[in-house]
Amino acid sequence: MPVPRNVSALIPVVAREHRSLAGELLQPLGLHPGQELALMLLAESSPRSLAELAEILHVTAPTMTVMIQRMEKKGLVRKERSAENRRQVEVRMTVEGERTHDRVLAIWDTLDARTVSHLSPQEQVELQRLLRLALEGVREAAGD
């Protein structure tokens, strides 16, 4: 497949390839792309509600529920009712989740290295700067 010439066509191609590579790297841990992001969020702050996780990850509530159920079966997270709001489900990372999170961080280092392997250190810094500017532009255009 030829590489798209315009930015709007190239971004989804890069994102798709990046997600595919992430999936390959996460597979030995039994994780699917997106689950590592939930672990990262829970490592930052735990517990978090299912709704909060879904909002941050830009997925629907049913998608988040299925993701957390799969992670719970693997012993990575635990769901419980909120003490303040019994209708709300909170998610906590388990000890096994913490161990897996540490391995995920190493995988993300590998993912980063492979993603920018054709760029000089200066180009890597410039890419981050440009991606942040592009994100600002898209968010501004969307009214976020």
mmCIF file of C-alpha atoms in Angstrom:
data_model
loop_
_atom_site.group_PDB
_atom_site.id
_atom_site.type_symbol
_atom_site.label_atom_id
_atom_site.label_comp_id
_atom_site.label_asym_id
_atom_site.label_seq_id
_atom_site.Cartn_x
_atom_site.Cartn_y
_atom_site.Cartn_z
ATOM 1 C CA MET A 1 0.000 0.000 0.000
ATOM 2 C CA PRO A 2 1.473 3.374 -0.942
ATOM 3 C CA VAL A 3 2.197 5.890 1.814
ATOM 4 C CA PRO A 4 -0.389 8.712 1.819
ATOM 5 C CA ARG A 5 0.865 12.142 0.839
ATOM 6 C CA ASN A 6 -1.289 14.315 3.075
ATOM 7 C CA VAL A 7 -1.207 14.521 6.857
ATOM 8 C CA SER A 8 -4.871 13.662 7.387
ATOM 9 C CA ALA A 9 -4.419 10.375 5.521
ATOM 10 C CA LEU A 10 -1.011 9.588 7.039
ATOM 11 C CA ILE A 11 -1.985 9.959 10.715
ATOM 12 C CA PRO A 12 -4.464 7.026 10.733
ATOM 13 C CA VAL A 13 -1.958 4.836 8.854
ATOM 14 C CA VAL A 14 0.752 5.555 11.433
ATOM 15 C CA ALA A 15 -1.740 5.035 14.287
ATOM 16 C CA ARG A 16 -2.896 1.678 12.854
ATOM 17 C CA GLU A 17 0.678 0.420 12.376
ATOM 18 C CA HIS A 18 1.680 1.670 15.840
ATOM 19 C CA ARG A 19 -1.296 -0.129 17.433
ATOM 20 C CA SER A 20 -0.410 -3.304 15.552
ATOM 21 C CA LEU A 21 3.185 -3.157 16.804
ATOM 22 C CA ALA A 22 1.940 -2.462 20.339
ATOM 23 C CA GLY A 23 -0.298 -5.529 20.075
ATOM 24 C CA GLU A 24 2.636 -7.712 19.066
ATOM 25 C CA LEU A 25 4.717 -6.460 21.981
ATOM 26 C CA LEU A 26 1.873 -6.787 24.512
ATOM 27 C CA GLN A 27 0.811 -10.266 23.358
ATOM 28 C CA PRO A 28 3.331 -12.145 25.567
ATOM 29 C CA LEU A 29 1.710 -10.475 28.591
ATOM 30 C CA GLY A 30 -1.733 -11.569 27.407
ATOM 31 C CA LEU A 31 -2.767 -7.932 26.937
ATOM 32 C CA HIS A 32 -4.569 -6.305 24.046
ATOM 33 C CA PRO A 33 -3.890 -2.710 22.949
ATOM 34 C CA GLY A 34 -5.792 -0.361 25.219
ATOM 35 C CA GLN A 35 -5.541 -2.559 28.295
ATOM 36 C CA GLU A 36 -2.043 -1.261 28.975
ATOM 37 C CA LEU A 37 -3.417 2.286 28.907
ATOM 38 C CA ALA A 38 -5.989 1.353 31.564
ATOM 39 C CA LEU A 39 -3.176 -0.060 33.713
ATOM 40 C CA MET A 40 -1.181 3.148 33.266
ATOM 41 C CA LEU A 41 -4.160 5.241 34.346
ATOM 42 C CA LEU A 42 -4.743 3.044 37.384
ATOM 43 C CA ALA A 43 -1.049 3.266 38.291
ATOM 44 C CA GLU A 44 -1.419 7.064 38.327
ATOM 45 C CA SER A 45 -4.567 7.031 40.450
ATOM 46 C CA SER A 46 -6.509 4.140 41.861
ATOM 47 C CA PRO A 47 -9.374 3.530 42.241
ATOM 48 C CA ARG A 48 -11.030 5.058 39.196
ATOM 49 C CA SER A 49 -14.600 4.652 38.083
ATOM 50 C CA LEU A 50 -15.423 2.741 34.920
ATOM 51 C CA ALA A 51 -16.983 5.919 33.544
ATOM 52 C CA GLU A 52 -13.823 7.931 34.209
ATOM 53 C CA LEU A 53 -11.621 5.330 32.523
ATOM 54 C CA ALA A 54 -13.944 5.203 29.505
ATOM 55 C CA GLU A 55 -13.950 8.985 29.201
ATOM 56 C CA ILE A 56 -10.166 9.311 29.406
ATOM 57 C CA LEU A 57 -9.592 6.489 26.913
ATOM 58 C CA HIS A 58 -12.338 7.755 24.563
ATOM 59 C CA VAL A 59 -14.225 4.463 24.505
ATOM 60 C CA THR A 60 -17.843 3.625 25.226
ATOM 61 C CA ALA A 61 -18.946 2.387 28.635
ATOM 62 C CA PRO A 62 -19.732 -1.119 27.265
ATOM 63 C CA THR A 63 -16.256 -1.320 25.657
ATOM 64 C CA MET A 64 -14.646 -0.285 28.943
ATOM 65 C CA THR A 65 -16.732 -2.813 30.864
ATOM 66 C CA VAL A 66 -15.604 -5.672 28.602
ATOM 67 C CA MET A 67 -11.965 -4.523 28.812
ATOM 68 C CA ILE A 68 -12.051 -4.413 32.616
ATOM 69 C CA GLN A 69 -13.838 -7.784 32.816
ATOM 70 C CA ARG A 70 -11.030 -9.354 30.763
ATOM 71 C CA MET A 71 -8.388 -7.703 32.925
ATOM 72 C CA GLU A 72 -10.201 -8.847 36.056
ATOM 73 C CA LYS A 73 -10.164 -12.462 34.818
ATOM 74 C CA LYS A 74 -6.379 -12.161 34.445
ATOM 75 C CA GLY A 75 -6.104 -10.896 38.022
ATOM 76 C CA LEU A 76 -4.836 -7.445 36.975
ATOM 77 C CA VAL A 77 -7.679 -5.382 38.420
ATOM 78 C CA ARG A 78 -10.486 -5.693 40.927
ATOM 79 C CA LYS A 79 -13.940 -4.092 40.620
ATOM 80 C CA GLU A 80 -15.940 -2.943 43.615
ATOM 81 C CA ARG A 81 -18.874 -0.679 44.367
ATOM 82 C CA SER A 82 -18.017 2.864 45.383
ATOM 83 C CA ALA A 83 -18.476 3.546 49.091
ATOM 84 C CA GLU A 84 -19.838 7.028 48.267
ATOM 85 C CA ASN A 85 -22.111 6.043 45.370
ATOM 86 C CA ARG A 86 -23.261 2.417 45.374
ATOM 87 C CA ARG A 87 -24.362 2.742 41.719
ATOM 88 C CA GLN A 88 -20.790 3.478 40.655
ATOM 89 C CA VAL A 89 -18.215 0.739 40.024
ATOM 90 C CA GLU A 90 -14.612 1.498 40.889
ATOM 91 C CA VAL A 91 -11.590 -0.293 39.491
ATOM 92 C CA ARG A 92 -8.406 -0.932 41.471
ATOM 93 C CA MET A 93 -5.147 -2.411 40.290
ATOM 94 C CA THR A 94 -4.062 -5.633 42.017
ATOM 95 C CA VAL A 95 -0.519 -6.626 42.956
ATOM 96 C CA GLU A 96 -0.398 -8.672 39.744
ATOM 97 C CA GLY A 97 -1.576 -5.590 37.868
ATOM 98 C CA GLU A 98 1.276 -3.589 39.396
ATOM 99 C CA ARG A 99 3.792 -6.222 38.282
ATOM 100 C CA THR A 100 2.298 -6.248 34.797
ATOM 101 C CA HIS A 101 2.346 -2.440 34.717
ATOM 102 C CA ASP A 102 6.103 -2.500 35.343
ATOM 103 C CA ARG A 103 6.516 -4.836 32.365
ATOM 104 C CA VAL A 104 4.233 -2.636 30.249
ATOM 105 C CA LEU A 105 6.474 0.361 30.904
ATOM 106 C CA ALA A 106 9.446 -1.597 29.546
ATOM 107 C CA ILE A 107 7.385 -2.602 26.502
ATOM 108 C CA TRP A 108 6.442 1.028 25.890
ATOM 109 C CA ASP A 109 10.131 1.957 25.960
ATOM 110 C CA THR A 110 10.678 -0.663 23.251
ATOM 111 C CA LEU A 111 7.641 0.587 21.326
ATOM 112 C CA ASP A 112 8.943 4.159 21.467
ATOM 113 C CA ALA A 113 12.407 3.097 20.347
ATOM 114 C CA ARG A 114 11.037 1.126 17.387
ATOM 115 C CA THR A 115 8.602 3.881 16.447
ATOM 116 C CA VAL A 116 11.289 6.543 16.127
ATOM 117 C CA SER A 117 14.191 4.311 15.093
ATOM 118 C CA HIS A 118 14.633 6.187 11.807
ATOM 119 C CA LEU A 119 14.780 9.589 13.511
ATOM 120 C CA SER A 120 17.732 11.391 15.048
ATOM 121 C CA PRO A 121 17.397 12.516 18.683
ATOM 122 C CA GLN A 122 16.707 16.044 17.442
ATOM 123 C CA GLU A 123 14.044 14.790 15.040
ATOM 124 C CA GLN A 124 12.424 12.831 17.869
ATOM 125 C CA VAL A 125 12.116 16.003 19.943
ATOM 126 C CA GLU A 126 10.787 17.884 16.924
ATOM 127 C CA LEU A 127 8.249 15.122 16.201
ATOM 128 C CA GLN A 128 6.904 15.366 19.755
ATOM 129 C CA ARG A 129 6.633 19.137 19.426
ATOM 130 C CA LEU A 130 4.844 18.884 16.078
ATOM 131 C CA LEU A 131 2.453 16.177 17.263
ATOM 132 C CA ARG A 132 1.507 18.302 20.278
ATOM 133 C CA LEU A 133 0.832 21.265 17.979
ATOM 134 C CA ALA A 134 -1.259 19.082 15.659
ATOM 135 C CA LEU A 135 -3.222 17.782 18.653
ATOM 136 C CA GLU A 136 -3.858 21.348 19.824
ATOM 137 C CA GLY A 137 -5.119 22.255 16.359
ATOM 138 C CA VAL A 138 -7.460 19.286 16.146
ATOM 139 C CA ARG A 139 -8.820 19.911 19.645
ATOM 140 C CA GLU A 140 -9.325 23.589 18.891
ATOM 141 C CA ALA A 141 -11.142 22.778 15.657
ATOM 142 C CA ALA A 142 -13.339 20.269 17.509
ATOM 143 C CA GLY A 143 -14.140 22.797 20.217
ATOM 144 C CA ASP A 144 -12.471 20.840 23.051
#
